[in-house]
Amino acid sequence: MRELVMTTDGGTATEEASAMRRRPTGGEIAVARIALINPRFDVSFWGHDHVMPIVGKRANTPVAALPLLAALTPQRHVVTLIDENVEPLDYEVLAGMDIVGVTGMSVQRARMKEILRELKQRGCFTVVGGPWVTVQEDYFGELADVIFVGEAEDTWPAFLEDWQERQWNQRYEQQTKSDMTRVPTPRFDLLKMDEYLYASLQISRGCPFTCEFCDIIVTFGRLPRLKTSAQVLAELDSLRVLHVHQVFIVDDNFIGNKQAIKGVLRDVIQYQERYGYPFTFFTEATLDLAEDDELMRLMTDANIEAVFIGIETPNEAALKETKKHQNVRPVKGSMLERIQRVQRAGIEVTCGMIVGFDHDDATIFQAQREFLTDGHIPHAMVGMLYAIPKTPLHARLTREGRLDPADESEFGTNVIPLHLSRDQLREGYISVMHALYEAPAYFERAEALLFGGYLGQ
């Protein structure tokens, strides 16, 4: 755990501040000891858990929320950041905190509940935010004293002021989306950055598209909002000081506003040139990236080496069903042709794939394998369709009576498929994963990409 008290004159103090720690009694200025926790993930392919010891790291990427919340916290308070993927929780220490915050995504929800239950047994004052509680507000019940729905650039400081006055609310939600041009530089220095394979950097929020299953537009809206170039370069300065070299730009759609991101990229290119290209980046984008040659050139010039694209499925009827229209626009050819355009621009394509759409039948599993092989895509995040609360998909399947109410279903998803049995979907998904990641199949795709003339040609 790392903690730091910032004094009003910009200096620092440490354990001396603990003597000042107590709940305010009204009218006085109190120092709060705040712990912010990111729970551990279950072991998974994308966590690279078995690779980390080989490269001398403990986790792949730090969660972006913790250092940002620390930067949003008034300087008089003590902030401790704890990533359970890097270090264990010390409940004895946590019991001495005034406020313990827990954040997490849907895949972390069970661990979040375990942590909160232990904290409540120890009498801790708990607050919860993040993607999962944003879409399932009642999930943690009385385990959370306060919940934060959606973004928290305004509500986190507001809550701390309310806590100071002993009149906090049980629920906080911003009335407007955060102004990204006012977001401070995250406190990367409070993380154990040397324990991570990559750093995380966020430039924009929001996506203009309307995919039925996606909760991004529920949380961040459809209007992409960007930081200024000055903010981005300031964050790069902070990471460079910490000797970071690999950076994951965590934007859910890096190219949501193509014109605006081009301006940022031009400034990042100049920064890279000035300092001898200290950073390698990778990010997430939509397939319409292939339709903009200038944007791809700027990305490669900025040293963005790879991009994660939501391909989802080779089944165009399923893409139309889920309103992923950007994938079926033949402006620059078929999906495979557009993937190859991105690859030939010098950017590796990794992708997300989904099985279990209403237009899927038992042929989809072989079709997925063939598509990824033909696309020379070594790394694919394959999953079963899942209906996240508050999404259009969840609302539709609720109306149709096709949702499994279990929090953790034995079938791995809450969706009851239309043209597949639940056993067929689960077993077909497992068969796809086995087929894709058997060594011969994996290396066939990797060798085709790297040595077959598809990347950067």
CSV table of C-alpha atoms in Angstrom, one decimal:
chain,number,residue,atom,x,y,z
A,1,MET,CA,0.0,0.0,0.0
A,2,ARG,CA,1.2,3.5,-0.7
A,3,GLU,CA,-0.1,6.6,0.9
A,4,LEU,CA,0.7,10.3,0.9
A,5,VAL,CA,-0.7,13.3,2.6
A,6,MET,CA,-0.5,16.5,0.6
A,7,THR,CA,-0.2,19.7,2.7
A,8,THR,CA,-1.8,22.9,1.5
A,9,ASP,CA,1.6,24.4,0.6
A,10,GLY,CA,2.4,21.4,-1.7
A,11,GLY,CA,4.7,19.6,0.8
A,12,THR,CA,4.1,16.1,2.1
A,13,ALA,CA,3.6,14.4,5.5
A,14,THR,CA,3.2,10.8,6.5
A,15,GLU,CA,2.3,9.0,9.7
A,16,GLU,CA,2.2,12.2,11.7
A,17,ALA,CA,-1.1,12.9,10.1
A,18,SER,CA,-2.6,9.8,11.7
A,19,ALA,CA,-3.0,11.6,15.0
A,20,MET,CA,-5.3,14.0,13.3
A,21,ARG,CA,-7.5,11.2,11.9
A,22,ARG,CA,-11.1,11.2,13.2
A,23,ARG,CA,-14.6,11.8,12.0
A,24,PRO,CA,-15.5,15.5,11.9
A,25,THR,CA,-17.9,16.7,14.7
A,26,GLY,CA,-19.2,19.6,12.7
A,27,GLY,CA,-17.6,22.8,11.6
A,28,GLU,CA,-14.0,21.5,12.0
A,29,ILE,CA,-11.6,20.6,9.3
A,30,ALA,CA,-10.7,16.9,9.6
A,31,VAL,CA,-8.1,14.8,7.9
A,32,ALA,CA,-9.7,11.6,6.5
A,33,ARG,CA,-7.7,8.5,6.0
A,34,ILE,CA,-9.0,7.0,2.7
A,35,ALA,CA,-8.2,3.6,1.2
A,36,LEU,CA,-9.2,2.9,-2.4
A,37,ILE,CA,-9.2,-0.8,-3.4
A,38,ASN,CA,-9.2,-2.5,-6.8
A,39,PRO,CA,-10.1,-6.2,-6.1
A,40,ARG,CA,-8.1,-9.0,-7.7
A,41,PHE,CA,-9.3,-10.6,-10.9
A,42,ASP,CA,-9.9,-14.3,-11.3
A,43,VAL,CA,-7.2,-16.1,-13.3
A,44,SER,CA,-7.8,-15.6,-17.0
A,45,PHE,CA,-6.1,-15.6,-20.4
A,46,TRP,CA,-6.2,-11.8,-20.6
A,47,GLY,CA,-4.8,-11.4,-17.1
A,48,HIS,CA,-1.6,-13.0,-18.3
A,49,ASP,CA,-1.3,-14.4,-14.8
A,50,HIS,CA,1.1,-17.2,-15.7
A,51,VAL,CA,3.3,-14.9,-17.8
A,52,MET,CA,3.8,-12.3,-15.1
A,53,PRO,CA,6.4,-14.2,-13.1
A,54,ILE,CA,8.4,-14.8,-16.2
A,55,VAL,CA,8.6,-11.0,-16.9
A,56,GLY,CA,9.0,-10.1,-13.3
A,57,LYS,CA,5.7,-8.4,-12.9
A,58,ARG,CA,2.6,-9.0,-10.7
A,59,ALA,CA,-0.2,-7.6,-13.0
A,60,ASN,CA,-0.6,-6.4,-16.5
A,61,THR,CA,-2.3,-3.0,-16.1
A,62,PRO,CA,-3.3,-0.8,-13.2
A,63,VAL,CA,-6.9,0.3,-13.0
A,64,ALA,CA,-7.3,3.9,-14.1
A,65,ALA,CA,-9.8,4.8,-11.4
A,66,LEU,CA,-7.6,4.6,-8.3
A,67,PRO,CA,-4.9,7.2,-9.3
A,68,LEU,CA,-7.6,9.5,-10.7
A,69,LEU,CA,-9.7,9.4,-7.5
A,70,ALA,CA,-6.6,10.2,-5.6
A,71,ALA,CA,-6.0,13.3,-7.7
A,72,LEU,CA,-9.6,14.4,-7.1
A,73,THR,CA,-9.2,14.1,-3.4
A,74,PRO,CA,-8.6,17.4,-1.5
A,75,GLN,CA,-4.9,17.6,-0.4
A,76,ARG,CA,-5.6,17.6,3.3
A,77,HIS,CA,-6.6,13.9,3.2
A,78,VAL,CA,-4.5,10.8,3.3
A,79,VAL,CA,-5.0,8.5,0.3
A,80,THR,CA,-3.9,4.9,0.1
A,81,LEU,CA,-4.2,3.0,-3.2
A,82,ILE,CA,-4.4,-0.8,-3.0
A,83,ASP,CA,-4.5,-3.0,-6.0
A,84,GLU,CA,-5.1,-6.6,-4.8
A,85,ASN,CA,-3.7,-7.8,-8.1
A,86,VAL,CA,-0.3,-6.5,-6.8
A,87,GLU,CA,-0.5,-6.8,-3.1
A,88,PRO,CA,-2.7,-8.5,-0.5
A,89,LEU,CA,-5.3,-6.7,1.6
A,90,ASP,CA,-4.5,-6.0,5.2
A,91,TYR,CA,-7.8,-5.8,6.9
A,92,GLU,CA,-6.3,-4.7,10.2
A,93,VAL,CA,-4.9,-1.6,8.5
A,94,LEU,CA,-8.2,-1.1,6.6
A,95,ALA,CA,-10.1,-1.2,9.8
A,96,GLY,CA,-8.3,2.0,10.9
A,97,MET,CA,-9.4,4.0,7.8
A,98,ASP,CA,-12.2,6.5,7.9
A,99,ILE,CA,-13.4,5.7,4.4
A,100,VAL,CA,-12.7,2.5,2.4
A,101,GLY,CA,-13.7,2.7,-1.3
A,102,VAL,CA,-14.0,-0.3,-3.6
A,103,THR,CA,-14.3,-0.2,-7.3
A,104,GLY,CA,-14.7,-2.9,-9.9
A,105,MET,CA,-16.1,-4.3,-13.2
A,106,SER,CA,-18.6,-7.0,-13.6
A,107,VAL,CA,-16.0,-9.8,-13.5
A,108,GLN,CA,-14.9,-8.5,-10.1
A,109,ARG,CA,-18.3,-8.3,-8.5
A,110,ALA,CA,-18.0,-11.5,-6.5
A,111,ARG,CA,-14.7,-10.5,-5.0
A,112,MET,CA,-16.0,-7.0,-4.4
A,113,LYS,CA,-18.8,-8.5,-2.3
A,114,GLU,CA,-16.4,-10.6,-0.3
A,115,ILE,CA,-14.2,-7.6,0.5
A,116,LEU,CA,-17.2,-5.5,1.5
A,117,ARG,CA,-18.6,-8.2,3.7
A,118,GLU,CA,-15.3,-8.5,5.6
A,119,LEU,CA,-15.0,-4.7,5.9
A,120,LYS,CA,-18.5,-4.3,7.3
A,121,GLN,CA,-17.8,-7.0,9.9
A,122,ARG,CA,-14.9,-4.8,11.0
A,123,GLY,CA,-17.1,-1.7,11.2
A,124,CYS,CA,-15.6,0.1,8.2
A,125,PHE,CA,-17.4,2.9,6.4
A,126,THR,CA,-17.6,1.7,2.8
A,127,VAL,CA,-18.2,3.4,-0.5
A,128,VAL,CA,-18.5,1.7,-3.8
A,129,GLY,CA,-18.2,2.9,-7.4
A,130,GLY,CA,-17.3,1.6,-10.8
A,131,PRO,CA,-18.9,0.0,-13.9
A,132,TRP,CA,-20.8,-2.8,-12.1
A,133,VAL,CA,-22.5,-0.8,-9.4
A,134,THR,CA,-23.4,1.8,-12.1
A,135,VAL,CA,-25.5,-0.8,-13.9
A,136,GLN,CA,-26.6,-2.9,-10.8
A,137,GLU,CA,-27.1,-0.4,-8.1
A,138,ASP,CA,-28.7,-2.7,-5.5
A,139,TYR,CA,-26.1,-5.5,-5.9
A,140,PHE,CA,-24.2,-4.8,-2.7
A,141,GLY,CA,-27.2,-3.9,-0.5
A,142,GLU,CA,-26.3,-2.8,2.9
A,143,LEU,CA,-22.6,-3.7,2.5
A,144,ALA,CA,-22.1,-0.3,0.9
A,145,ASP,CA,-22.8,2.9,2.9
A,146,VAL,CA,-22.5,5.0,-0.2
A,147,ILE,CA,-22.6,4.2,-3.9
A,148,PHE,CA,-21.4,6.2,-6.9
A,149,VAL,CA,-23.3,5.8,-10.2
A,150,GLY,CA,-21.4,6.7,-13.4
A,151,GLU,CA,-18.6,9.2,-13.5
A,152,ALA,CA,-17.3,10.7,-10.3
A,153,GLU,CA,-15.2,13.7,-11.1
A,154,ASP,CA,-17.8,15.9,-9.5
A,155,THR,CA,-19.5,13.5,-7.1
A,156,TRP,CA,-16.3,12.2,-5.3
A,157,PRO,CA,-15.2,15.7,-4.1
A,158,ALA,CA,-18.8,16.6,-3.3
A,159,PHE,CA,-19.2,13.4,-1.2
A,160,LEU,CA,-16.0,14.3,0.7
A,161,GLU,CA,-17.3,17.7,1.5
A,162,ASP,CA,-20.6,16.1,2.7
A,163,TRP,CA,-18.6,13.7,4.8
A,164,GLN,CA,-16.8,16.6,6.3
A,165,GLU,CA,-20.2,18.0,7.4
A,166,ARG,CA,-21.5,14.6,8.5
A,167,GLN,CA,-24.5,14.7,6.0
A,168,TRP,CA,-23.5,12.5,3.1
A,169,ASN,CA,-26.1,10.8,0.8
A,170,GLN,CA,-26.4,7.1,0.2
A,171,ARG,CA,-26.3,7.6,-3.6
A,172,TYR,CA,-24.3,10.0,-5.8
A,173,GLU,CA,-24.8,10.5,-9.5
A,174,GLN,CA,-23.6,13.4,-11.6
A,175,GLN,CA,-26.3,15.4,-13.5
A,176,THR,CA,-24.0,16.0,-16.4
A,177,LYS,CA,-21.1,14.1,-17.9
A,178,SER,CA,-17.6,15.0,-16.7
A,179,ASP,CA,-15.8,17.8,-18.6
A,180,MET,CA,-12.7,15.9,-19.7
A,181,THR,CA,-10.7,19.1,-20.2
A,182,ARG,CA,-10.8,19.6,-16.4
A,183,VAL,CA,-9.7,16.1,-15.3
A,184,PRO,CA,-6.5,16.3,-13.3
A,185,THR,CA,-3.4,14.3,-13.9
A,186,PRO,CA,-3.8,10.9,-12.1
A,187,ARG,CA,-1.6,10.2,-9.1
A,188,PHE,CA,0.5,7.5,-10.8
A,189,ASP,CA,3.1,8.0,-8.1
A,190,LEU,CA,0.8,6.4,-5.6
A,191,LEU,CA,0.8,3.1,-7.5
A,192,LYS,CA,3.5,0.5,-7.5
A,193,MET,CA,4.1,1.1,-11.2
A,194,ASP,CA,7.2,-1.2,-11.3
A,195,GLU,CA,4.9,-4.1,-10.6
A,196,TYR,CA,2.8,-3.6,-13.8
A,197,LEU,CA,3.6,-4.7,-17.4
A,198,TYR,CA,1.8,-1.6,-18.8
A,199,ALA,CA,0.6,1.7,-17.5
A,200,SER,CA,-2.9,3.0,-18.3
A,201,LEU,CA,-3.8,6.3,-19.8
A,202,GLN,CA,-7.3,7.6,-20.7
A,203,ILE,CA,-7.8,10.3,-23.4
A,204,SER,CA,-11.5,10.1,-24.1
A,205,ARG,CA,-14.8,8.8,-23.0
A,206,GLY,CA,-18.0,8.0,-24.9
A,207,CYS,CA,-18.8,6.2,-28.2
A,208,PRO,CA,-21.1,7.4,-31.0
A,209,PHE,CA,-22.4,3.9,-31.8
A,210,THR,CA,-25.4,2.1,-30.4
A,211,CYS,CA,-24.4,-1.6,-30.0
A,212,GLU,CA,-27.3,-3.3,-28.2
A,213,PHE,CA,-25.2,-5.2,-25.7
A,214,CYS,CA,-22.7,-2.5,-24.7
A,215,ASP,CA,-22.8,-0.6,-21.4
A,216,ILE,CA,-20.2,2.0,-22.5
A,217,ILE,CA,-22.9,4.4,-23.8
A,218,VAL,CA,-24.9,3.8,-20.7
A,219,THR,CA,-22.0,5.0,-18.5
A,220,PHE,CA,-20.2,7.5,-20.7
A,221,GLY,CA,-22.8,8.5,-23.3
A,222,ARG,CA,-22.7,8.7,-27.1
A,223,LEU,CA,-20.8,12.0,-27.4
A,224,PRO,CA,-17.1,11.4,-27.2
A,225,ARG,CA,-15.3,13.8,-24.9
A,226,LEU,CA,-11.5,14.3,-25.0
A,227,LYS,CA,-8.8,15.7,-22.8
A,228,THR,CA,-6.6,18.4,-24.3
A,229,SER,CA,-3.2,17.7,-25.7
A,230,ALA,CA,-1.7,19.5,-22.8
A,231,GLN,CA,-3.4,17.1,-20.3
A,232,VAL,CA,-2.3,14.1,-22.3
A,233,LEU,CA,1.3,15.3,-22.5
A,234,ALA,CA,1.3,16.1,-18.8
A,235,GLU,CA,0.3,12.5,-18.0
A,236,LEU,CA,3.0,11.2,-20.3
A,237,ASP,CA,5.5,13.3,-18.4
A,238,SER,CA,4.3,11.7,-15.2
A,239,LEU,CA,4.7,8.3,-16.6
A,240,ARG,CA,8.1,9.0,-18.1
A,241,VAL,CA,9.4,10.1,-14.8
A,242,LEU,CA,8.4,6.7,-13.4
A,243,HIS,CA,10.3,5.0,-16.2
A,244,VAL,CA,7.2,3.6,-17.8
A,245,HIS,CA,7.6,2.5,-21.5
A,246,GLN,CA,4.4,0.6,-22.4
A,247,VAL,CA,1.1,2.3,-22.2
A,248,PHE,CA,-2.4,1.0,-22.7
A,249,ILE,CA,-4.7,3.8,-23.8
A,250,VAL,CA,-7.9,2.5,-22.1
A,251,ASP,CA,-10.4,4.5,-24.2
A,252,ASP,CA,-13.3,2.3,-25.1
A,253,ASN,CA,-13.3,3.8,-28.6
A,254,PHE,CA,-10.1,5.8,-29.2
A,255,ILE,CA,-11.4,7.1,-32.5
A,256,GLY,CA,-14.9,8.1,-31.4
A,257,ASN,CA,-14.1,11.6,-32.5
A,258,LYS,CA,-11.7,11.2,-35.4
A,259,GLN,CA,-10.9,14.8,-36.0
A,260,ALA,CA,-10.3,15.6,-32.4
A,261,ILE,CA,-8.0,12.6,-31.8
A,262,LYS,CA,-6.0,13.5,-34.9
A,263,GLY,CA,-5.0,16.8,-33.2
A,264,VAL,CA,-3.9,15.0,-30.0
A,265,LEU,CA,-2.0,12.4,-32.0
A,266,ARG,CA,0.0,15.1,-33.9
A,267,ASP,CA,1.1,16.5,-30.5
A,268,VAL,CA,1.9,13.0,-29.2
A,269,ILE,CA,4.1,12.4,-32.3
A,270,GLN,CA,6.0,15.6,-31.6
A,271,TYR,CA,6.4,14.5,-28.0
A,272,GLN,CA,7.7,11.1,-29.0
A,273,GLU,CA,10.2,12.7,-31.4
A,274,ARG,CA,11.4,15.1,-28.8
A,275,TYR,CA,12.1,12.5,-26.2
A,276,GLY,CA,13.3,9.7,-28.5
A,277,TYR,CA,10.1,7.6,-28.6
A,278,PRO,CA,10.0,6.6,-24.9
A,279,PHE,CA,6.5,5.0,-25.2
A,280,THR,CA,4.9,2.2,-27.1
A,281,PHE,CA,1.1,2.3,-27.1
A,282,PHE,CA,-1.9,0.1,-27.7
A,283,THR,CA,-5.6,0.9,-27.6
A,284,GLU,CA,-9.2,0.1,-28.5
A,285,ALA,CA,-11.1,1.3,-31.5
A,286,THR,CA,-13.9,0.5,-33.9
A,287,LEU,CA,-13.5,-1.1,-37.3
A,288,ASP,CA,-14.2,2.1,-39.1
A,289,LEU,CA,-10.6,2.9,-38.4
A,290,ALA,CA,-9.9,1.1,-41.6
A,291,GLU,CA,-11.7,3.8,-43.5
A,292,ASP,CA,-9.3,6.6,-42.6
A,293,ASP,CA,-5.8,6.3,-43.9
A,294,GLU,CA,-4.6,9.5,-42.3
A,295,LEU,CA,-5.7,8.4,-38.9
A,296,MET,CA,-4.0,5.0,-39.2
A,297,ARG,CA,-0.8,6.8,-40.3
A,298,LEU,CA,-0.9,9.2,-37.3
A,299,MET,CA,-1.4,6.2,-35.0
A,300,THR,CA,1.6,4.4,-36.3
A,301,ASP,CA,3.7,7.6,-36.2
A,302,ALA,CA,2.7,8.0,-32.6
A,303,ASN,CA,3.9,4.4,-32.0
A,304,ILE,CA,0.5,2.8,-31.4
A,305,GLU,CA,1.5,-0.8,-32.3
A,306,ALA,CA,-1.8,-2.7,-31.7
A,307,VAL,CA,-5.5,-2.0,-31.5
A,308,PHE,CA,-8.3,-4.0,-30.0
A,309,ILE,CA,-11.4,-4.0,-32.2
A,310,GLY,CA,-14.9,-5.3,-31.4
A,311,ILE,CA,-15.4,-7.5,-34.5
A,312,GLU,CA,-17.9,-9.7,-32.5
A,313,THR,CA,-19.0,-12.1,-35.3
A,314,PRO,CA,-18.6,-13.0,-38.9
A,315,ASN,CA,-22.4,-13.4,-39.0
A,316,GLU,CA,-23.6,-10.2,-40.6
A,317,ALA,CA,-27.3,-10.9,-39.6
A,318,ALA,CA,-26.1,-11.0,-36.0
A,319,LEU,CA,-24.2,-7.7,-36.4
A,320,LYS,CA,-27.4,-6.0,-37.8
A,321,GLU,CA,-29.4,-7.6,-35.0
A,322,THR,CA,-27.1,-6.1,-32.3
A,323,LYS,CA,-27.0,-2.7,-34.2
A,324,LYS,CA,-23.3,-2.9,-34.8
A,325,HIS,CA,-23.8,-1.2,-38.2
A,326,GLN,CA,-20.2,0.1,-38.4
A,327,ASN,CA,-19.0,-3.4,-39.0
A,328,VAL,CA,-21.3,-4.1,-42.0
A,329,ARG,CA,-20.7,-0.9,-43.9
A,330,PRO,CA,-18.8,-2.0,-47.0
A,331,VAL,CA,-17.1,1.4,-47.5
A,332,LYS,CA,-13.7,-0.2,-47.7
A,333,GLY,CA,-14.6,-3.8,-48.4
A,334,SER,CA,-15.5,-6.8,-46.2
A,335,MET,CA,-14.6,-7.1,-42.5
A,336,LEU,CA,-11.6,-9.2,-43.4
A,337,GLU,CA,-10.5,-6.7,-46.0
A,338,ARG,CA,-10.8,-3.9,-43.5
A,339,ILE,CA,-8.9,-5.8,-40.8
A,340,GLN,CA,-6.1,-6.4,-43.4
A,341,ARG,CA,-6.1,-2.6,-44.1
A,342,VAL,CA,-5.4,-1.9,-40.5
A,343,GLN,CA,-2.7,-4.6,-40.3
A,344,ARG,CA,-1.0,-3.4,-43.5
A,345,ALA,CA,-0.9,0.1,-41.9
A,346,GLY,CA,1.4,-1.5,-39.3
A,347,ILE,CA,-1.1,-2.0,-36.5
A,348,GLU,CA,-1.7,-5.4,-35.1
A,349,VAL,CA,-5.4,-6.2,-34.7
A,350,THR,CA,-6.6,-8.0,-31.6
A,351,CYS,CA,-10.3,-8.4,-31.3
A,352,GLY,CA,-13.4,-9.2,-29.3
A,353,MET,CA,-15.7,-12.0,-30.5
A,354,ILE,CA,-19.1,-13.1,-29.2
A,355,VAL,CA,-21.2,-16.2,-29.7
A,356,GLY,CA,-24.9,-16.6,-28.8
A,357,PHE,CA,-26.6,-13.9,-30.8
A,358,ASP,CA,-30.2,-14.6,-31.8
A,359,HIS,CA,-29.1,-15.2,-35.4
A,360,ASP,CA,-26.4,-17.7,-34.4
A,361,ASP,CA,-26.9,-21.4,-34.8
A,362,ALA,CA,-24.6,-24.4,-34.3
A,363,THR,CA,-22.5,-23.3,-37.4
A,364,ILE,CA,-21.3,-20.2,-35.7
A,365,PHE,CA,-18.5,-21.9,-33.8
A,366,GLN,CA,-16.7,-23.2,-36.9
A,367,ALA,CA,-17.3,-19.8,-38.6
A,368,GLN,CA,-15.6,-18.0,-35.8
A,369,ARG,CA,-12.5,-20.2,-36.0
A,370,GLU,CA,-12.3,-19.8,-39.8
A,371,PHE,CA,-12.7,-16.0,-39.6
A,372,LEU,CA,-9.9,-15.6,-37.1
A,373,THR,CA,-7.7,-17.9,-39.0
A,374,ASP,CA,-8.4,-16.0,-42.3
A,375,GLY,CA,-7.9,-12.7,-40.5
A,376,HIS,CA,-4.5,-13.7,-39.1
A,377,ILE,CA,-5.6,-12.6,-35.7
A,378,PRO,CA,-3.5,-14.4,-33.0
A,379,HIS,CA,-5.3,-12.9,-30.0
A,380,ALA,CA,-9.1,-12.9,-29.7
A,381,MET,CA,-11.2,-12.3,-26.6
A,382,VAL,CA,-14.0,-14.7,-27.2
A,383,GLY,CA,-17.1,-14.7,-25.0
A,384,MET,CA,-20.7,-15.7,-24.8
A,385,LEU,CA,-23.2,-12.9,-25.2
A,386,TYR,CA,-24.1,-11.5,-21.8
A,387,ALA,CA,-26.9,-9.0,-21.1
A,388,ILE,CA,-25.6,-6.3,-18.8
A,389,PRO,CA,-28.3,-4.4,-16.8
A,390,LYS,CA,-29.4,-1.1,-18.1
A,391,THR,CA,-28.4,-2.0,-21.7
A,392,PRO,CA,-30.9,-2.3,-24.6
A,393,LEU,CA,-30.2,-6.0,-24.8
A,394,HIS,CA,-31.0,-6.5,-21.1
A,395,ALA,CA,-34.3,-4.6,-21.6
A,396,ARG,CA,-35.3,-6.6,-24.7
A,397,LEU,CA,-34.5,-10.0,-23.2
A,398,THR,CA,-36.3,-9.1,-20.0
A,399,ARG,CA,-39.4,-8.4,-22.1
A,400,GLU,CA,-39.0,-11.7,-23.9
A,401,GLY,CA,-38.5,-13.7,-20.7
A,402,ARG,CA,-35.0,-14.9,-21.9
A,403,LEU,CA,-32.8,-13.9,-18.9
A,404,ASP,CA,-31.4,-16.3,-16.4
A,405,PRO,CA,-31.9,-14.6,-13.0
A,406,ALA,CA,-28.9,-16.4,-11.4
A,407,ASP,CA,-26.0,-14.0,-10.6
A,408,GLU,CA,-23.4,-16.7,-11.6
A,409,SER,CA,-25.1,-19.1,-14.0
A,410,GLU,CA,-23.8,-22.6,-14.5
A,411,PHE,CA,-24.0,-21.9,-18.2
A,412,GLY,CA,-21.6,-18.9,-18.0
A,413,THR,CA,-24.1,-16.3,-19.3
A,414,ASN,CA,-27.5,-14.9,-18.3
A,415,VAL,CA,-28.7,-15.0,-21.9
A,416,ILE,CA,-31.1,-17.8,-23.0
A,417,PRO,CA,-30.2,-18.2,-26.7
A,418,LEU,CA,-32.8,-18.4,-29.5
A,419,HIS,CA,-31.5,-21.1,-31.9
A,420,LEU,CA,-29.1,-22.9,-29.6
A,421,SER,CA,-29.7,-24.8,-26.4
A,422,ARG,CA,-27.8,-23.5,-23.4
A,423,ASP,CA,-25.7,-26.6,-23.3
A,424,GLN,CA,-24.8,-26.1,-27.0
A,425,LEU,CA,-23.8,-22.5,-26.5
A,426,ARG,CA,-21.6,-23.3,-23.5
A,427,GLU,CA,-19.9,-26.4,-25.1
A,428,GLY,CA,-19.6,-24.6,-28.5
A,429,TYR,CA,-17.8,-21.7,-26.8
A,430,ILE,CA,-15.4,-24.0,-25.0
A,431,SER,CA,-14.7,-25.8,-28.2
A,432,VAL,CA,-13.8,-22.5,-29.9
A,433,MET,CA,-11.4,-21.5,-27.1
A,434,HIS,CA,-9.7,-24.9,-27.2
A,435,ALA,CA,-9.4,-24.8,-31.0
A,436,LEU,CA,-8.1,-21.2,-31.1
A,437,TYR,CA,-5.4,-21.6,-28.4
A,438,GLU,CA,-4.0,-25.0,-29.2
A,439,ALA,CA,-0.4,-24.3,-29.9
A,440,PRO,CA,-0.4,-25.3,-33.6
A,441,ALA,CA,-3.5,-23.1,-34.4
A,442,TYR,CA,-2.2,-20.1,-32.4
A,443,PHE,CA,1.3,-20.1,-33.9
A,444,GLU,CA,-0.2,-20.6,-37.4
A,445,ARG,CA,-2.1,-17.3,-37.0
A,446,ALA,CA,0.9,-15.6,-35.4
A,447,GLU,CA,3.3,-16.7,-38.0
A,448,ALA,CA,1.0,-15.7,-40.8
A,449,LEU,CA,0.6,-12.2,-39.4
A,450,LEU,CA,4.3,-11.6,-38.6
A,451,PHE,CA,6.0,-13.5,-41.5
A,452,GLY,CA,3.3,-13.7,-44.1
A,453,GLY,CA,3.5,-10.1,-45.3
A,454,TYR,CA,0.2,-9.0,-43.6
A,455,LEU,CA,1.6,-6.6,-41.0
A,456,GLY,CA,3.0,-3.3,-42.1
A,457,GLN,CA,3.0,-4.1,-45.8
